[in-house]
Short mmCIF file of C-alpha atoms in Angstrom, two decimals:
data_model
loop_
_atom_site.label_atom_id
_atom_site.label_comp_id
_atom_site.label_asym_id
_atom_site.label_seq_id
_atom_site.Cartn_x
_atom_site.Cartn_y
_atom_site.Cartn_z
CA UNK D 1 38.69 -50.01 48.49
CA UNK D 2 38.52 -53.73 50.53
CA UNK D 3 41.34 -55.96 50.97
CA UNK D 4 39.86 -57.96 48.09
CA UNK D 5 41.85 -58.77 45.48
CA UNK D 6 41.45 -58.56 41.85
CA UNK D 7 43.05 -62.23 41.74
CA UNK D 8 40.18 -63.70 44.34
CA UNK D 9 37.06 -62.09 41.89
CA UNK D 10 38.92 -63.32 38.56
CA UNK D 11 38.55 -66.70 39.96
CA UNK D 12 35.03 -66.67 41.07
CA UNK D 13 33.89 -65.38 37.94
CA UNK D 14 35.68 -68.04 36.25
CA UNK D 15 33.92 -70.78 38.78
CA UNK D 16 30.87 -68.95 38.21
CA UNK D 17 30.42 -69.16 34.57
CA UNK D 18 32.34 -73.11 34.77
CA UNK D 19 29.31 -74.16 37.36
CA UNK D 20 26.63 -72.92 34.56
CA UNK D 21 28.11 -74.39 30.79
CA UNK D 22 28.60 -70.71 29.93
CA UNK D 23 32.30 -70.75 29.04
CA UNK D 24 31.10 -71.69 25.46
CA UNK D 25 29.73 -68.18 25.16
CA UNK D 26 32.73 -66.26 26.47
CA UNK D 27 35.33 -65.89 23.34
CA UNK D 28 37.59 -63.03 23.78
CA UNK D 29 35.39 -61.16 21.05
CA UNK D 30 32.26 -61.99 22.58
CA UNK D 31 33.31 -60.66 26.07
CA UNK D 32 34.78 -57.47 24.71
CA UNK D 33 31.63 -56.44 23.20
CA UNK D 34 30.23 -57.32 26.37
CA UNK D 35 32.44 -55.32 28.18
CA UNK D 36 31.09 -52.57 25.80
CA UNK D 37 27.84 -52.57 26.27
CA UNK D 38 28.17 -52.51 30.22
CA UNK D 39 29.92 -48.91 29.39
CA UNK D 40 27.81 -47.76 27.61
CA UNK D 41 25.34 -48.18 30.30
CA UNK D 42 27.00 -46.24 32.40
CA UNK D 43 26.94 -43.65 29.94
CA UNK D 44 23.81 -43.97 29.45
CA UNK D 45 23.12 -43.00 32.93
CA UNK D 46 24.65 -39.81 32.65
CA UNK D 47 23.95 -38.91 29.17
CA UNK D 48 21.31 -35.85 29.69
CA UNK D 49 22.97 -34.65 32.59
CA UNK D 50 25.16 -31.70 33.12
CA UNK D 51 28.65 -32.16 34.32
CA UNK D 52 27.02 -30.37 37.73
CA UNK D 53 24.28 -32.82 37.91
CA UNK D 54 26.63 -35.93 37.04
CA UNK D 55 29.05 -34.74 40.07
CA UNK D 56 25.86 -35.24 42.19
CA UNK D 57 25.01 -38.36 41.28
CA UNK D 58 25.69 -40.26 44.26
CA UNK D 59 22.78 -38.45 46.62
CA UNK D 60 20.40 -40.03 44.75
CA UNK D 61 20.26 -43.53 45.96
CA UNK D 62 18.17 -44.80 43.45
CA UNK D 63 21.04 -43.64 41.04
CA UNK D 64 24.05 -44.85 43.35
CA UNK D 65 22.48 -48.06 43.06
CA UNK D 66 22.40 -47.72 39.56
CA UNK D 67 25.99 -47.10 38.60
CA UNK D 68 27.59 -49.45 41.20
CA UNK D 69 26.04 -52.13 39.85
CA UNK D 70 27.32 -50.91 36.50
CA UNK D 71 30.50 -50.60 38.12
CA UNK D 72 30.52 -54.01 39.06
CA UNK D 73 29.62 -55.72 35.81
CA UNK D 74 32.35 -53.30 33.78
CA UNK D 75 34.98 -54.80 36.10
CA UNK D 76 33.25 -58.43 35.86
CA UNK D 77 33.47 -58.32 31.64
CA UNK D 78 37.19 -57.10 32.15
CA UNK D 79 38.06 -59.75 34.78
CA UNK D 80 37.00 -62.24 32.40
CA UNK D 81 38.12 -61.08 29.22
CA UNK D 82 42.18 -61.03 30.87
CA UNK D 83 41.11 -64.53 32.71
CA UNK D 84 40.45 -66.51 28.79
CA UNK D 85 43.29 -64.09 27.41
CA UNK D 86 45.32 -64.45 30.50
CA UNK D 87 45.93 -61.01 31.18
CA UNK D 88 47.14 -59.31 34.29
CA UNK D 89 45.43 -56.16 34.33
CA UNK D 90 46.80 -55.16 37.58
CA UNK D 91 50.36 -55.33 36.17
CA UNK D 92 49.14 -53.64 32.56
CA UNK D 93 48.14 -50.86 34.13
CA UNK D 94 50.81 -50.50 36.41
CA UNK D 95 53.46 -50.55 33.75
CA UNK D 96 51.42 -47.92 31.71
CA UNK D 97 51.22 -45.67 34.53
CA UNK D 98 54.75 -45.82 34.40
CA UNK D 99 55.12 -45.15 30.74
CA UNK D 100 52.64 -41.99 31.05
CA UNK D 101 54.57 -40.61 33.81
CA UNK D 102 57.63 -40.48 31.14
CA UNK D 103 55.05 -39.56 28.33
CA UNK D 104 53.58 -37.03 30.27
CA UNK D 105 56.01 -35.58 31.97
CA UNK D 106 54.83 -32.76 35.51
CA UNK D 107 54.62 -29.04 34.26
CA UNK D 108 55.34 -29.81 30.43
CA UNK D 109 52.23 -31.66 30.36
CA UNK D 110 50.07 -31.30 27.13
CA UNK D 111 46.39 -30.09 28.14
CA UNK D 112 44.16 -33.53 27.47
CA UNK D 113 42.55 -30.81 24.46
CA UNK D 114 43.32 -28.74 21.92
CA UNK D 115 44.44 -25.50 22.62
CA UNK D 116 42.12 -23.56 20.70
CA UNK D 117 39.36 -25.33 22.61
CA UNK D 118 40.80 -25.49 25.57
CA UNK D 119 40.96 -21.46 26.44
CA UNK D 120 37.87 -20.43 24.10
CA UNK B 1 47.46 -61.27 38.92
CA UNK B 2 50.33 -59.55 40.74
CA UNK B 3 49.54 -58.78 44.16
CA UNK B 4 49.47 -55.05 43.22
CA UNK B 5 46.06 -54.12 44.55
CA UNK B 6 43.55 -51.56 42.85
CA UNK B 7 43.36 -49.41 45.83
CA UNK B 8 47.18 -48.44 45.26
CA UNK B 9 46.77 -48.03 41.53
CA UNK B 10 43.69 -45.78 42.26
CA UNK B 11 46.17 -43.77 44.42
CA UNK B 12 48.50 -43.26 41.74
CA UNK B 13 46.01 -42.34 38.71
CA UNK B 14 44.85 -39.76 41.12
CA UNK B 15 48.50 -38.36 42.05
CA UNK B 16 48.83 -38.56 38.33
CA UNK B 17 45.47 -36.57 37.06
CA UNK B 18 46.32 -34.01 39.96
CA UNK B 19 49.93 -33.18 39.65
CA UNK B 20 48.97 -32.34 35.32
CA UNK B 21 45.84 -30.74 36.54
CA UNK B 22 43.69 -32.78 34.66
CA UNK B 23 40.73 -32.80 37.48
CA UNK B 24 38.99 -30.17 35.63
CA UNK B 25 38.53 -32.59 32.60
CA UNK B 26 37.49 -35.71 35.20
CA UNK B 27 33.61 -35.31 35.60
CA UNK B 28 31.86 -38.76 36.01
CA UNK B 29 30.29 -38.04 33.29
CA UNK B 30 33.47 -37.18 31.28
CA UNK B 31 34.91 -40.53 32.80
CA UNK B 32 32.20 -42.73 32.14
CA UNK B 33 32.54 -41.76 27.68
CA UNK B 34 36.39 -42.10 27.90
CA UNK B 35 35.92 -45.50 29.58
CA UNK B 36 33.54 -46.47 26.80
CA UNK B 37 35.80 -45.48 23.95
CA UNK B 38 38.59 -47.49 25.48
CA UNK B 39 36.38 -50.84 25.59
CA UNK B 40 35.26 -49.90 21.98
CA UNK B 41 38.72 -49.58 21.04
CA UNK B 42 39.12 -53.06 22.26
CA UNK B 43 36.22 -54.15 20.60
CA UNK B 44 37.70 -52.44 17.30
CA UNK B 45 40.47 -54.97 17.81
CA UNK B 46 38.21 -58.20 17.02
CA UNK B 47 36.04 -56.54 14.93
CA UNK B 48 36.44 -58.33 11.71
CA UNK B 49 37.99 -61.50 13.51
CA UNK B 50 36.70 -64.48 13.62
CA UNK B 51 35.53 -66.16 17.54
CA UNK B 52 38.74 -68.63 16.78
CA UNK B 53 40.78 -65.92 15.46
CA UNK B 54 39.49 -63.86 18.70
CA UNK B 55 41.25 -66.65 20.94
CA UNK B 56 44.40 -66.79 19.23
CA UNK B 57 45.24 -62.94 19.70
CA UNK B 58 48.08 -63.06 22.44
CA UNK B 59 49.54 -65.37 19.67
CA UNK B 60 51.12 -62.32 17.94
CA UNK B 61 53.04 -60.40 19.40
CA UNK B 62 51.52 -56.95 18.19
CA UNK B 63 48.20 -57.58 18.89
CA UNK B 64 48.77 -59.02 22.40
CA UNK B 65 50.36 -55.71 23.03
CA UNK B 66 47.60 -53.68 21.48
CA UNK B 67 45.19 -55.94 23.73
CA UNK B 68 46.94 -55.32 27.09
CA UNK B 69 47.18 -51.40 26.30
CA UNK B 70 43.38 -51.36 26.27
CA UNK B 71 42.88 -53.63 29.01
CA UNK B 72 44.77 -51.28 31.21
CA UNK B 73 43.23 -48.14 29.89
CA UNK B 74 39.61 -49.84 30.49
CA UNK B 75 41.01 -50.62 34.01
CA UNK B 76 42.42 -46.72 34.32
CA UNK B 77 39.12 -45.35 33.31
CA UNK B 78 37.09 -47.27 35.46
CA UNK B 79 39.52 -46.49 38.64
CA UNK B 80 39.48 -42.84 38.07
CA UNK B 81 35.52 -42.79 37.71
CA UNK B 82 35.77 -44.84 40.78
CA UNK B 83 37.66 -42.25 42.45
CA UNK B 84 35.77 -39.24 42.22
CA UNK B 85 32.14 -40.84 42.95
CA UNK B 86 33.73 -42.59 45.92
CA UNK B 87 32.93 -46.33 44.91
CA UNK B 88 34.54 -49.39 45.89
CA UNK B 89 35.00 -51.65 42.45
CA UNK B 90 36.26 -54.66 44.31
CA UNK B 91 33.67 -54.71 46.64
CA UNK B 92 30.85 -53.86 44.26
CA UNK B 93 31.77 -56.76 42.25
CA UNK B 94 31.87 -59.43 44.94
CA UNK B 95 28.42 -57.93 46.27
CA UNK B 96 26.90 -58.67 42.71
CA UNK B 97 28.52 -62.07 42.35
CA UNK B 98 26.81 -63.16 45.63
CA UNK B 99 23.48 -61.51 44.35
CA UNK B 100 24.01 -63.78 40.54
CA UNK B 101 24.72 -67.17 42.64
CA UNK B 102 21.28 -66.40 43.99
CA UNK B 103 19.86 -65.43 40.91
CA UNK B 104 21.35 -67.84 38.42
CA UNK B 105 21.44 -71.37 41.07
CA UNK B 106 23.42 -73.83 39.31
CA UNK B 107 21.59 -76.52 37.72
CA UNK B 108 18.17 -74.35 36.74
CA UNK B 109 20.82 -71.53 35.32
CA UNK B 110 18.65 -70.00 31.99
CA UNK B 111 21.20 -70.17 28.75
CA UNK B 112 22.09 -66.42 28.43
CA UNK B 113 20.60 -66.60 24.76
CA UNK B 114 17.10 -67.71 24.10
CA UNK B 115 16.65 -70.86 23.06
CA UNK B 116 15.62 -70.70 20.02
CA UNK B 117 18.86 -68.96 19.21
CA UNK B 118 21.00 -71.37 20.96
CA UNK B 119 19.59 -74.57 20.08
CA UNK B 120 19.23 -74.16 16.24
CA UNK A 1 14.45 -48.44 1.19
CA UNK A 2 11.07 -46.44 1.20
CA UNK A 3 11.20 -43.01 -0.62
CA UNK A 4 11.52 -41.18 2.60
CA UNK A 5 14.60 -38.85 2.32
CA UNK A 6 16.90 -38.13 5.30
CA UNK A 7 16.19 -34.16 4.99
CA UNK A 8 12.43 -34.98 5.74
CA UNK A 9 12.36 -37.47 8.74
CA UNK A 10 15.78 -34.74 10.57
CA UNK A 11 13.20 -31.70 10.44
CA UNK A 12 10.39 -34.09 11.83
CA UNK A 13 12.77 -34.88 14.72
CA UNK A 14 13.62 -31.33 15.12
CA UNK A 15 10.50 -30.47 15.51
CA UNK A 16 9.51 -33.15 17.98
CA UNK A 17 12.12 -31.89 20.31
CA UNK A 18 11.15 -28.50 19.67
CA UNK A 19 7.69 -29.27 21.06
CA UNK A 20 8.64 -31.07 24.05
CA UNK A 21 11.56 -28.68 25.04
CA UNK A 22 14.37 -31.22 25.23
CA UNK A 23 16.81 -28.95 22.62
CA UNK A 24 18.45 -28.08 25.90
CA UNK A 25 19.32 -31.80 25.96
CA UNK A 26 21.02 -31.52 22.54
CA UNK A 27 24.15 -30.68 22.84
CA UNK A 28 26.30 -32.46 20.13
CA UNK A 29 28.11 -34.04 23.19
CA UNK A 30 24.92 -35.40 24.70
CA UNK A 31 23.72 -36.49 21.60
CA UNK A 32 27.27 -38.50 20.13
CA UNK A 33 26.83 -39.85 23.81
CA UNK A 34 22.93 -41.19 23.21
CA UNK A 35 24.08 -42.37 19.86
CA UNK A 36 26.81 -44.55 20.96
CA UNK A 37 24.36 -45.68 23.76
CA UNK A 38 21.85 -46.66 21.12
CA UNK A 39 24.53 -48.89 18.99
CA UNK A 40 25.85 -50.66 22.12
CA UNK A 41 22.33 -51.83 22.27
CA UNK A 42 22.05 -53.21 18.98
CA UNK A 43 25.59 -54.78 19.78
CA UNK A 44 23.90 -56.01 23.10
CA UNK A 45 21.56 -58.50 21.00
CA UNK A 46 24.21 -59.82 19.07
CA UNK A 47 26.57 -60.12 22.04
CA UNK A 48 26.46 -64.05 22.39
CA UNK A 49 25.16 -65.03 19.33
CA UNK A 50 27.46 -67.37 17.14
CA UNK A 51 27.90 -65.55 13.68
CA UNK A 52 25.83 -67.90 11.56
CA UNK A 53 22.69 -67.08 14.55
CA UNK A 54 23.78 -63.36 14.11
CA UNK A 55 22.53 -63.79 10.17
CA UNK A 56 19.81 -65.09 11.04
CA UNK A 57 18.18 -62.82 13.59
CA UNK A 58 15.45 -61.50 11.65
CA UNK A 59 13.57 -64.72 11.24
CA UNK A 60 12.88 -64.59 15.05
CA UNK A 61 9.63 -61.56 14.91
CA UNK A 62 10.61 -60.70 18.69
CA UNK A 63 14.64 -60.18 17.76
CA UNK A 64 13.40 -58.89 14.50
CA UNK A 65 11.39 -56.03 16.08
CA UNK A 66 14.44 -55.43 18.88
CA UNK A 67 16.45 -55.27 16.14
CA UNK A 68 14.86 -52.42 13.88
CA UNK A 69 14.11 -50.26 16.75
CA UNK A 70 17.54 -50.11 17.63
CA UNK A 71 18.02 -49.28 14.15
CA UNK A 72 15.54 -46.59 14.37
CA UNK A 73 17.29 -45.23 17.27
CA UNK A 74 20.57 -45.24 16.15
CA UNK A 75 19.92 -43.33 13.22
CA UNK A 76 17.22 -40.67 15.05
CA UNK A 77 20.15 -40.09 17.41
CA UNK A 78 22.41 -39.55 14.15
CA UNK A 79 20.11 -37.25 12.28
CA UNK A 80 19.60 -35.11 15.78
CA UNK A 81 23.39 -34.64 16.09
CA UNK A 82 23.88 -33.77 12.02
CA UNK A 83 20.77 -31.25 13.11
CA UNK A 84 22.23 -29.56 15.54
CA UNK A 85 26.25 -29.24 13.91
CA UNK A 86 24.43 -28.33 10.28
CA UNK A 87 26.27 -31.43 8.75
CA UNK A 88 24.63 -33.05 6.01
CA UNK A 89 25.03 -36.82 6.67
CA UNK A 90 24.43 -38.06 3.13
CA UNK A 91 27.03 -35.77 1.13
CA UNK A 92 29.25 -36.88 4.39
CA UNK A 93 29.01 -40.60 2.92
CA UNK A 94 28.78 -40.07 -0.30
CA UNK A 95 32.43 -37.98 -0.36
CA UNK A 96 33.90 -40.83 1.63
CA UNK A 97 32.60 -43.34 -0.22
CA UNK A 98 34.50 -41.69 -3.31
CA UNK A 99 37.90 -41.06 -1.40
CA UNK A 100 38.00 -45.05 0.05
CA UNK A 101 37.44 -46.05 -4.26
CA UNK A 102 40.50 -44.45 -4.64
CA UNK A 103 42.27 -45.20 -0.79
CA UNK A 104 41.12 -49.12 -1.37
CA UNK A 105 41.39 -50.03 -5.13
CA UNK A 106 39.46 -53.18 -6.70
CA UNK A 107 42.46 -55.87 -7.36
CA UNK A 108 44.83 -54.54 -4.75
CA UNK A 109 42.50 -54.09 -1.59
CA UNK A 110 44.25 -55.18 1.55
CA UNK A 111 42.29 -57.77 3.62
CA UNK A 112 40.52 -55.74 6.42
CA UNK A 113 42.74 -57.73 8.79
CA UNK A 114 46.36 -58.90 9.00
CA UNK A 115 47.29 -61.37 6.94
CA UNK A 116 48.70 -63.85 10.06
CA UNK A 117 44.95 -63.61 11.78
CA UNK A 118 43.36 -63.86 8.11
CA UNK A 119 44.83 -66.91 6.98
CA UNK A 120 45.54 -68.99 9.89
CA UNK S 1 20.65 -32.44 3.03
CA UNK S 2 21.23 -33.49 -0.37
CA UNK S 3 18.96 -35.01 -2.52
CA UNK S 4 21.47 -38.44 -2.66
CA UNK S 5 19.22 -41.43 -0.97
CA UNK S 6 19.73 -43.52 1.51
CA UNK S 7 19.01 -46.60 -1.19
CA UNK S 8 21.25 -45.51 -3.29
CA UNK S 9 24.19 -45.03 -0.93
CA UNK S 10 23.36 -48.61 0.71
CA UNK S 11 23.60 -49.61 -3.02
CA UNK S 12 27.21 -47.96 -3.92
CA UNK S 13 28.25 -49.76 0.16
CA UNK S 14 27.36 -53.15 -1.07
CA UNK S 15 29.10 -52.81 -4.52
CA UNK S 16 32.03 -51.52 -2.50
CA UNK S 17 32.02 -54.34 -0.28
CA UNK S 18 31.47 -57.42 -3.10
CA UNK S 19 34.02 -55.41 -5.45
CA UNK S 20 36.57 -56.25 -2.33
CA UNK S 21 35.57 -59.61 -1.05
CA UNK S 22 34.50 -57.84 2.04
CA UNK S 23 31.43 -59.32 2.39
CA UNK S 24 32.64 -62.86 4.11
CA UNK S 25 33.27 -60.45 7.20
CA UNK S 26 29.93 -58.51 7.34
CA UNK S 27 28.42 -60.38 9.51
CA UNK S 28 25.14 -58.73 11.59
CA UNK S 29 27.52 -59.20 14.15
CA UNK S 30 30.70 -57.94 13.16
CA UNK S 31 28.79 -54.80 11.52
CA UNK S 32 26.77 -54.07 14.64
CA UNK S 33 30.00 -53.90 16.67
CA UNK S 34 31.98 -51.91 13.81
CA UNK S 35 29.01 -49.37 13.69
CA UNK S 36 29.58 -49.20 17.87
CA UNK S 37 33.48 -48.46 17.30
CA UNK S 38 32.50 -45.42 15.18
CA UNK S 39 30.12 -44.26 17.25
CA UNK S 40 32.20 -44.38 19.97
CA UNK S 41 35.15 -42.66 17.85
CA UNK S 42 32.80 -39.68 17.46
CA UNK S 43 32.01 -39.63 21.55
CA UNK S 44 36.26 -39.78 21.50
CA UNK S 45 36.06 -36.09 19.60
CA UNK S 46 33.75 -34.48 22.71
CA UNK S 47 34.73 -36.08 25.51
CA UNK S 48 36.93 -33.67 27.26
CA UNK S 49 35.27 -31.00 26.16
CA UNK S 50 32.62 -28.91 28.28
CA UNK S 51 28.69 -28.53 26.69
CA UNK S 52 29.80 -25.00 25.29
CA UNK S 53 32.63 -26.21 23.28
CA UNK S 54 31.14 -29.53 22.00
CA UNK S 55 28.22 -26.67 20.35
CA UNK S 56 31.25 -24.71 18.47
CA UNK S 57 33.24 -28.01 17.17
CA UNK S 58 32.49 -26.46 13.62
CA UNK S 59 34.33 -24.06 13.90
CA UNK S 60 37.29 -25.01 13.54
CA UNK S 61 38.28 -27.01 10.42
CA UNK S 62 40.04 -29.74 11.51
CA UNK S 63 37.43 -30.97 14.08
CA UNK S 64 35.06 -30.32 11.35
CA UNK S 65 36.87 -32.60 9.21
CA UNK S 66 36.52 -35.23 12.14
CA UNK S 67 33.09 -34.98 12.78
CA UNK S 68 31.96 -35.25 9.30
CA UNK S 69 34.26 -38.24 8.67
CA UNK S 70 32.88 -40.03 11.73
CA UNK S 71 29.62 -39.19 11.05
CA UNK S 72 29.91 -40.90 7.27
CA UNK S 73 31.34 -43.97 8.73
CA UNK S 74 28.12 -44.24 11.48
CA UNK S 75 25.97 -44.07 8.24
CA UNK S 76 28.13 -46.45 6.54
CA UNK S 77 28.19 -49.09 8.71
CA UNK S 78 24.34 -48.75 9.67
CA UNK S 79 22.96 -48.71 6.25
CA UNK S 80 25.68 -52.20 5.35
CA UNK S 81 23.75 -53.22 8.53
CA UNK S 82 20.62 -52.86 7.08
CA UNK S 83 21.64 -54.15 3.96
CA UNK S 84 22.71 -57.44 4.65
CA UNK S 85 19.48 -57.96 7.06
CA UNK S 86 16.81 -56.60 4.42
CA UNK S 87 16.14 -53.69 7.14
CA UNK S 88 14.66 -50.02 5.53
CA UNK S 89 16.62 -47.93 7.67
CA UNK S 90 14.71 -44.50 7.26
CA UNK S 91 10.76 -46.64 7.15
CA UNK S 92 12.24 -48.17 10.79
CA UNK S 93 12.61 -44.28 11.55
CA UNK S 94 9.71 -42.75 10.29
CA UNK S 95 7.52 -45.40 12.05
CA UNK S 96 9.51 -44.99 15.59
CA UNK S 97 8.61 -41.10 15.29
CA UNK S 98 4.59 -41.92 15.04
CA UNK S 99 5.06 -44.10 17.98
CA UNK S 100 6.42 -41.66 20.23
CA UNK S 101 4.34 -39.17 19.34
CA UNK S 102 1.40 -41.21 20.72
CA UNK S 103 4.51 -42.09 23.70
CA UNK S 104 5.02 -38.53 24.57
CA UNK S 105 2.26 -35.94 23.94
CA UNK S 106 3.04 -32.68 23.66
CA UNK S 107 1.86 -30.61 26.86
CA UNK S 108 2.46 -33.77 29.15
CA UNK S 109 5.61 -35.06 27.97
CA UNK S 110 8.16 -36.19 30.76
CA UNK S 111 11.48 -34.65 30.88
CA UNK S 112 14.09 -37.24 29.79
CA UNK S 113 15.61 -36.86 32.98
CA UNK S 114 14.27 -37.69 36.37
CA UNK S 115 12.99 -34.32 38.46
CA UNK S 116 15.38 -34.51 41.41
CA UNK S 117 18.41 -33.92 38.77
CA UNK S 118 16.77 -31.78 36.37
CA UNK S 119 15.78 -29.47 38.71
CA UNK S 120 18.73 -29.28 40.79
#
């Protein structure tokens, strides 16, 4: 990870879309579905793979191209979705990393699945 | 934006997926569907809204909460599927934002709908 | 709504896999994957338009045709994971349908969203 | 699959829907959005699970509850889609099929991934 901070991108994207009239477009609701469809196509890269093949995905530089750049516009459509809402995801998160740490407390932890799948 | 920065949050997700042995679960793909069930979980949150309803949600103080929740589980997911394919978020996102200025040059910038939709 | 019944057009996609060896592909994982990857498309064409453009997209014969492939898709993908978990998609709605008559009675609904976003 | 069809269901949706003075928020829009939160509820149900497990998710009752539920709401919100565009669903389908039969012969037919991964 660079020295650059979340704070510095937030910002650009915000000049960005200013510089080209596109703030009208970017409701909360608009830019969470937004945000949506750039996951989903990151799934989509991975969708007929195995979880072998998806581990591996990186070699293939056609591939790694692929998912950083998805990478890059999941973070943009989150960025500015907290920047109209002002939102500090940096601090959300931290404070629910704290809350899971009580939640899910070391060695009592709940597998992430149900038992009965989990050991089958 | 705090100055927390997401290399130190990565840190921690990781400490936290490792110390409840929750690696197994954390394929890219595996991380790549929960992060798009967390950004449709913030879509579910505007569904039915309207775009000014949208921008009134920190207005209430349950749905603001609801809002920042997912914002920092999009935010987890995408750090943790960050983590094990060995990307850099922050700097895949300013790389991209210097490849749109190019791509989108102020002044010429297409509307990001097509005109007939945007004009009528 | 043509007389073409579900039951028909799942074995024809069964048996289009079948020929082209991609049942490997089908887990139901894979396939509630492809399917949400096939909705966040339709979402994508939608994603900036205003709601009053949204109701009229199918006057537009290029957004038109986007449009009902994606439906096309999204219900292939749907049929292909009832196919391979034996689930019969129709009965599926028609049972819910009867318990949300009873869940959501005519008179006393509640507004699909909270009254302080509904009204203000 | 039963003989119930798909007209008649989108039939018993929209009655549902007027009955409740849903309609004013079924917007192409808001319905292509709620149709990606359901998908993306069912994806929820397999997403820590590995290939094997997500193929025996029948057989146990409570997941089969889930997956049946999730799947009715998919068809529910695609076929209130459909309806308040003037889209046939299952003719959309049907028509796909005979183009990708032409798409991908039998005999020839790519794999839907690329050769590097599927091979590896």
């Amino acid at each position: 990870m660079t020295d650059l901070d979340l704070k510095e991108l937030q910002r650009r994207l915000a000049e960005f879309a200013a510089a080209r009239d596109w703030q009208q477009y970017h409701t909360p609701k608009n830019l969470a579905s937004a945000l949506s469809v750039e996951a989903a196509e990151l799934v989509e890269i991975f969708q007929w793979l195995t979880p072998e093949q998806s581990a591996k995905v990186m070699d293939d530089p056609k591939f790694a191209h692929r998912v950083t750049d998805e990478v890059a516009d999941v973070l943009a459509y989150l960025l500015q979705f907290c920047e109209v809402l002002g939102i500090d995801a940096a601090a959300a998160l931290a404070a629910k990393i704290e809350r899971n740490e009580q939640r899910f407390p070391v060695g009592s932890a709940e597998p992430k699945i149900p038992r009965r799948h989990s050991t089958e």
